[in-house]
């Protein structure tokens, strides 16, 4: 027997809200019903996701989750991010829905991945398939990897921010590219914690790091965060 397929069924409070979210990401509706139970099915290329309404469902209490294995998480992230920006006017980093950026996951053999949290609070975890990635070699890189696991896999943003801020204080002479990547993530974590002042401080420190051409992607992420934060009052 071959060709089996698994389709996740995720809870939500309103399929209308979820359908709007899914269409913004480039999915198309393949099935929808209101009775006897509200149910929604969508597809994007070979990816199928289904939702059902659950009375009294609260997104902050959801344990719903699924794993999506792809060849290139960055490509899928950019497609999802473009849809979210068009729908919300910015990349949503907090609330429901929200998204994390692609980063190597130490708890997934170092493979790059990101998490998409839907309006129902379900975590759609996207990860690259293939051989294990390299282990981080420096202390700051290891701390950054641990912070990614804490924030983007476990959802403990406060712990991730504390861990990363401490690691940066202990490594003032670390590789410039590693400092830029760590500071960009610390700024994002601060936004996710609702602390724009700390985010601006991390971005200012990042701007003062010279060179680090290898961290061009992190600098672009930092520039987007700065634009979202806007000027200080």
Short mmCIF file of C-alpha atoms in Angstrom, two decimals:
data_model
loop_
_atom_site.label_atom_id
_atom_site.label_comp_id
_atom_site.label_asym_id
_atom_site.label_seq_id
_atom_site.Cartn_x
_atom_site.Cartn_y
_atom_site.Cartn_z
CA UNK A 1 0.00 0.00 0.00
CA UNK A 2 1.35 3.43 -0.93
CA UNK A 3 0.22 6.99 -1.56
CA UNK A 4 -1.34 7.52 1.86
CA UNK A 5 -2.14 11.09 2.85
CA UNK A 6 -2.72 12.63 6.25
CA UNK A 7 -4.82 15.78 6.64
CA UNK A 8 -4.84 17.67 9.95
CA UNK A 9 -8.20 18.64 11.47
CA UNK A 10 -7.80 21.80 13.54
CA UNK A 11 -10.28 23.44 15.93
CA UNK A 12 -11.48 27.02 15.61
CA UNK A 13 -14.23 29.28 16.90
CA UNK A 14 -15.42 30.46 13.44
CA UNK A 15 -14.70 28.95 10.04
CA UNK A 16 -15.46 32.30 8.35
CA UNK A 17 -12.48 33.88 10.12
CA UNK A 18 -10.22 30.95 9.30
CA UNK A 19 -11.29 30.92 5.65
CA UNK A 20 -10.40 34.61 5.29
CA UNK A 21 -7.00 33.83 6.82
CA UNK A 22 -6.38 30.83 4.56
CA UNK A 23 -7.38 32.64 1.36
CA UNK A 24 -4.92 35.42 2.20
CA UNK A 25 -2.16 32.79 2.29
CA UNK A 26 -3.00 31.54 -1.20
CA UNK A 27 -5.19 28.57 -0.27
CA UNK A 28 -8.42 27.80 -2.10
CA UNK A 29 -11.55 26.44 -0.48
CA UNK A 30 -12.24 22.84 -1.51
CA UNK A 31 -15.15 22.12 0.85
CA UNK A 32 -17.30 24.09 3.25
CA UNK A 33 -20.45 23.31 5.23
CA UNK A 34 -22.47 24.99 7.98
CA UNK A 35 -24.68 22.03 8.93
CA UNK A 36 -24.80 19.71 10.72
CA UNK A 37 -21.41 20.89 11.94
CA UNK A 38 -19.39 23.86 10.57
CA UNK A 39 -16.42 22.49 8.63
CA UNK A 40 -13.86 23.98 6.23
CA UNK A 41 -11.30 22.36 3.90
CA UNK A 42 -8.64 24.30 1.98
CA UNK A 43 -5.72 23.43 -0.28
CA UNK A 44 -2.56 25.13 -1.51
CA UNK A 45 -0.69 23.01 -4.05
CA UNK A 46 -0.20 19.67 -2.20
CA UNK A 47 -0.98 21.04 1.27
CA UNK A 48 -4.44 20.35 2.70
CA UNK A 49 -5.72 21.84 5.96
CA UNK A 50 -9.14 21.29 7.52
CA UNK A 51 -10.86 23.14 10.38
CA UNK A 52 -13.97 22.48 12.43
CA UNK A 53 -15.85 24.82 14.73
CA UNK A 54 -15.66 23.87 18.38
CA UNK A 55 -18.15 25.53 20.76
CA UNK A 56 -16.39 27.65 23.37
CA UNK A 57 -13.02 27.35 21.64
CA UNK A 58 -10.42 29.91 22.79
CA UNK A 59 -7.31 30.36 20.62
CA UNK A 60 -5.10 31.06 23.63
CA UNK A 61 -6.02 27.64 25.03
CA UNK A 62 -5.56 25.63 21.83
CA UNK A 63 -3.28 22.61 21.74
CA UNK A 64 -3.87 22.13 18.00
CA UNK A 65 -0.72 21.63 15.96
CA UNK A 66 0.57 19.97 12.81
CA UNK A 67 3.90 19.51 11.05
CA UNK A 68 4.46 20.43 7.40
CA UNK A 69 7.70 19.13 5.84
CA UNK A 70 8.85 21.03 2.73
CA UNK A 71 11.96 21.38 0.58
CA UNK A 72 12.30 25.14 1.10
CA UNK A 73 10.69 26.72 4.18
CA UNK A 74 11.99 30.17 3.19
CA UNK A 75 10.08 30.10 -0.10
CA UNK A 76 6.82 29.14 1.62
CA UNK A 77 7.41 31.72 4.35
CA UNK A 78 7.82 34.51 1.79
CA UNK A 79 4.56 33.50 0.10
CA UNK A 80 2.69 33.38 3.42
CA UNK A 81 4.31 36.62 4.62
CA UNK A 82 3.29 38.46 1.45
CA UNK A 83 -0.33 37.41 1.96
CA UNK A 84 -0.29 38.38 5.63
CA UNK A 85 1.25 41.77 4.88
CA UNK A 86 -1.37 42.43 2.23
CA UNK A 87 -4.15 41.41 4.61
CA UNK A 88 -2.92 43.10 7.79
CA UNK A 89 -0.68 45.89 6.48
CA UNK A 90 2.31 44.39 8.32
CA UNK A 91 3.81 41.05 9.27
CA UNK A 92 1.80 39.94 12.34
CA UNK A 93 4.19 38.85 15.10
CA UNK A 94 1.69 38.88 17.97
CA UNK A 95 -1.89 37.82 18.55
CA UNK A 96 -3.91 35.57 16.24
CA UNK A 97 -2.90 34.98 13.52
CA UNK A 98 0.86 35.42 13.71
CA UNK A 99 4.01 34.00 12.16
CA UNK A 100 7.65 33.45 13.10
CA UNK A 101 10.56 33.82 10.70
CA UNK A 102 12.50 30.85 9.29
CA UNK A 103 15.40 29.95 11.57
CA UNK A 104 17.41 26.79 12.24
CA UNK A 105 15.70 24.71 14.95
CA UNK A 106 18.07 23.04 17.38
CA UNK A 107 15.26 20.69 18.44
CA UNK A 108 14.77 19.63 14.80
CA UNK A 109 18.33 18.55 13.93
CA UNK A 110 19.27 22.11 13.06
CA UNK A 111 16.84 22.20 10.14
CA UNK A 112 15.32 25.54 9.23
CA UNK A 113 11.66 26.09 10.02
CA UNK A 114 8.99 28.58 10.98
CA UNK A 115 5.64 28.50 12.77
CA UNK A 116 2.33 29.89 11.56
CA UNK A 117 -0.31 30.35 14.27
CA UNK A 118 -3.82 30.49 12.83
CA UNK A 119 -6.84 32.45 14.15
CA UNK A 120 -7.79 29.37 16.20
CA UNK A 121 -4.44 29.35 18.01
CA UNK A 122 -3.22 26.22 16.21
CA UNK A 123 0.50 25.97 15.46
CA UNK A 124 1.25 25.01 11.85
CA UNK A 125 4.94 24.12 12.07
CA UNK A 126 6.85 24.21 8.78
CA UNK A 127 10.27 22.54 8.64
CA UNK A 128 12.74 21.60 5.94
CA UNK A 129 13.18 17.92 5.17
CA UNK A 130 16.65 16.49 4.58
CA UNK A 131 19.89 15.77 6.45
CA UNK A 132 20.61 17.41 9.78
CA UNK A 133 22.00 20.93 9.78
CA UNK A 134 25.27 21.99 11.44
CA UNK A 135 25.49 22.40 15.20
CA UNK A 136 26.07 26.00 16.36
CA UNK A 137 29.72 26.36 17.35
CA UNK A 138 30.01 29.53 19.44
CA UNK A 139 28.39 30.28 22.80
CA UNK A 140 26.30 33.10 21.34
CA UNK A 141 25.16 30.94 18.42
CA UNK A 142 24.14 28.18 20.84
CA UNK A 143 22.23 30.67 22.97
CA UNK A 144 20.47 32.01 19.87
CA UNK A 145 19.51 28.46 18.90
CA UNK A 146 18.14 27.82 22.40
CA UNK A 147 16.17 31.08 22.28
CA UNK A 148 14.62 30.06 18.95
CA UNK A 149 13.44 26.79 20.49
CA UNK A 150 12.02 28.57 23.55
CA UNK A 151 10.14 31.22 21.57
CA UNK A 152 9.25 29.64 18.25
CA UNK A 153 8.68 26.02 19.30
CA UNK A 154 7.48 26.31 22.91
CA UNK A 155 5.99 29.81 22.72
CA UNK A 156 7.93 31.03 25.80
CA UNK A 157 8.91 34.45 24.48
CA UNK A 158 9.85 35.88 27.89
CA UNK A 159 12.33 33.08 28.60
CA UNK A 160 13.81 33.41 25.12
CA UNK A 161 14.33 37.16 25.54
CA UNK A 162 16.00 36.72 28.95
CA UNK A 163 18.27 33.99 27.62
CA UNK A 164 19.32 35.96 24.55
CA UNK A 165 19.82 39.28 26.35
CA UNK A 166 22.09 37.59 28.88
CA UNK A 167 24.08 35.85 26.16
CA UNK A 168 24.61 39.14 24.32
CA UNK A 169 25.87 40.82 27.49
CA UNK A 170 28.38 38.02 28.00
CA UNK A 171 29.64 38.14 24.40
CA UNK A 172 30.42 41.78 23.52
CA UNK A 173 33.25 40.68 21.21
CA UNK A 174 31.37 37.92 19.40
CA UNK A 175 31.44 37.57 15.63
CA UNK A 176 29.66 40.64 14.17
CA UNK A 177 27.33 38.56 12.00
CA UNK A 178 26.29 36.48 15.02
CA UNK A 179 25.65 39.63 17.06
CA UNK A 180 23.51 41.11 14.29
CA UNK A 181 21.44 37.91 14.03
CA UNK A 182 21.03 37.72 17.81
CA UNK A 183 20.11 41.40 18.16
CA UNK A 184 17.59 41.16 15.31
CA UNK A 185 15.90 38.25 17.06
CA UNK A 186 16.02 40.03 20.43
CA UNK A 187 14.30 43.04 18.84
CA UNK A 188 11.61 40.76 17.38
CA UNK A 189 11.14 39.06 20.76
CA UNK A 190 10.73 42.48 22.39
CA UNK A 191 7.99 43.36 19.89
CA UNK A 192 6.29 40.06 20.61
CA UNK A 193 6.49 40.82 24.35
CA UNK A 194 4.90 44.23 23.84
CA UNK A 195 8.06 46.18 24.77
CA UNK A 196 8.78 48.61 21.91
CA UNK A 197 11.41 50.44 23.96
CA UNK A 198 13.50 47.30 24.33
CA UNK A 199 13.00 46.55 20.64
CA UNK A 200 14.30 49.99 19.64
CA UNK A 201 17.28 49.59 21.98
CA UNK A 202 18.20 46.27 20.38
CA UNK A 203 17.83 47.75 16.90
CA UNK A 204 20.03 50.71 17.83
CA UNK A 205 22.71 48.33 19.11
CA UNK A 206 22.39 46.32 15.91
CA UNK A 207 22.86 49.44 13.77
CA UNK A 208 26.13 50.13 15.62
CA UNK A 209 27.63 46.75 14.67
CA UNK A 210 30.00 47.34 11.72
CA UNK A 211 30.17 45.20 8.62
CA UNK A 212 28.64 41.74 9.06
CA UNK A 213 27.70 41.34 5.40
CA UNK A 214 26.91 37.68 6.17
CA UNK A 215 23.95 38.90 8.24
CA UNK A 216 22.25 40.81 5.42
CA UNK A 217 18.98 38.92 5.91
CA UNK A 218 18.93 39.78 9.62
CA UNK A 219 19.51 43.44 8.79
CA UNK A 220 16.55 43.38 6.38
CA UNK A 221 14.38 41.85 9.11
CA UNK A 222 15.54 44.54 11.52
CA UNK A 223 14.68 47.26 9.01
CA UNK A 224 11.15 45.86 8.66
CA UNK A 225 10.76 45.81 12.45
CA UNK A 226 11.98 49.40 12.68
CA UNK A 227 9.42 50.46 10.08
CA UNK A 228 6.64 48.70 12.00
CA UNK A 229 7.69 50.40 15.24
CA UNK A 230 7.77 53.83 13.61
CA UNK A 231 9.48 56.90 15.08
CA UNK A 232 9.65 57.45 18.81
CA UNK A 233 7.07 59.80 20.29
#
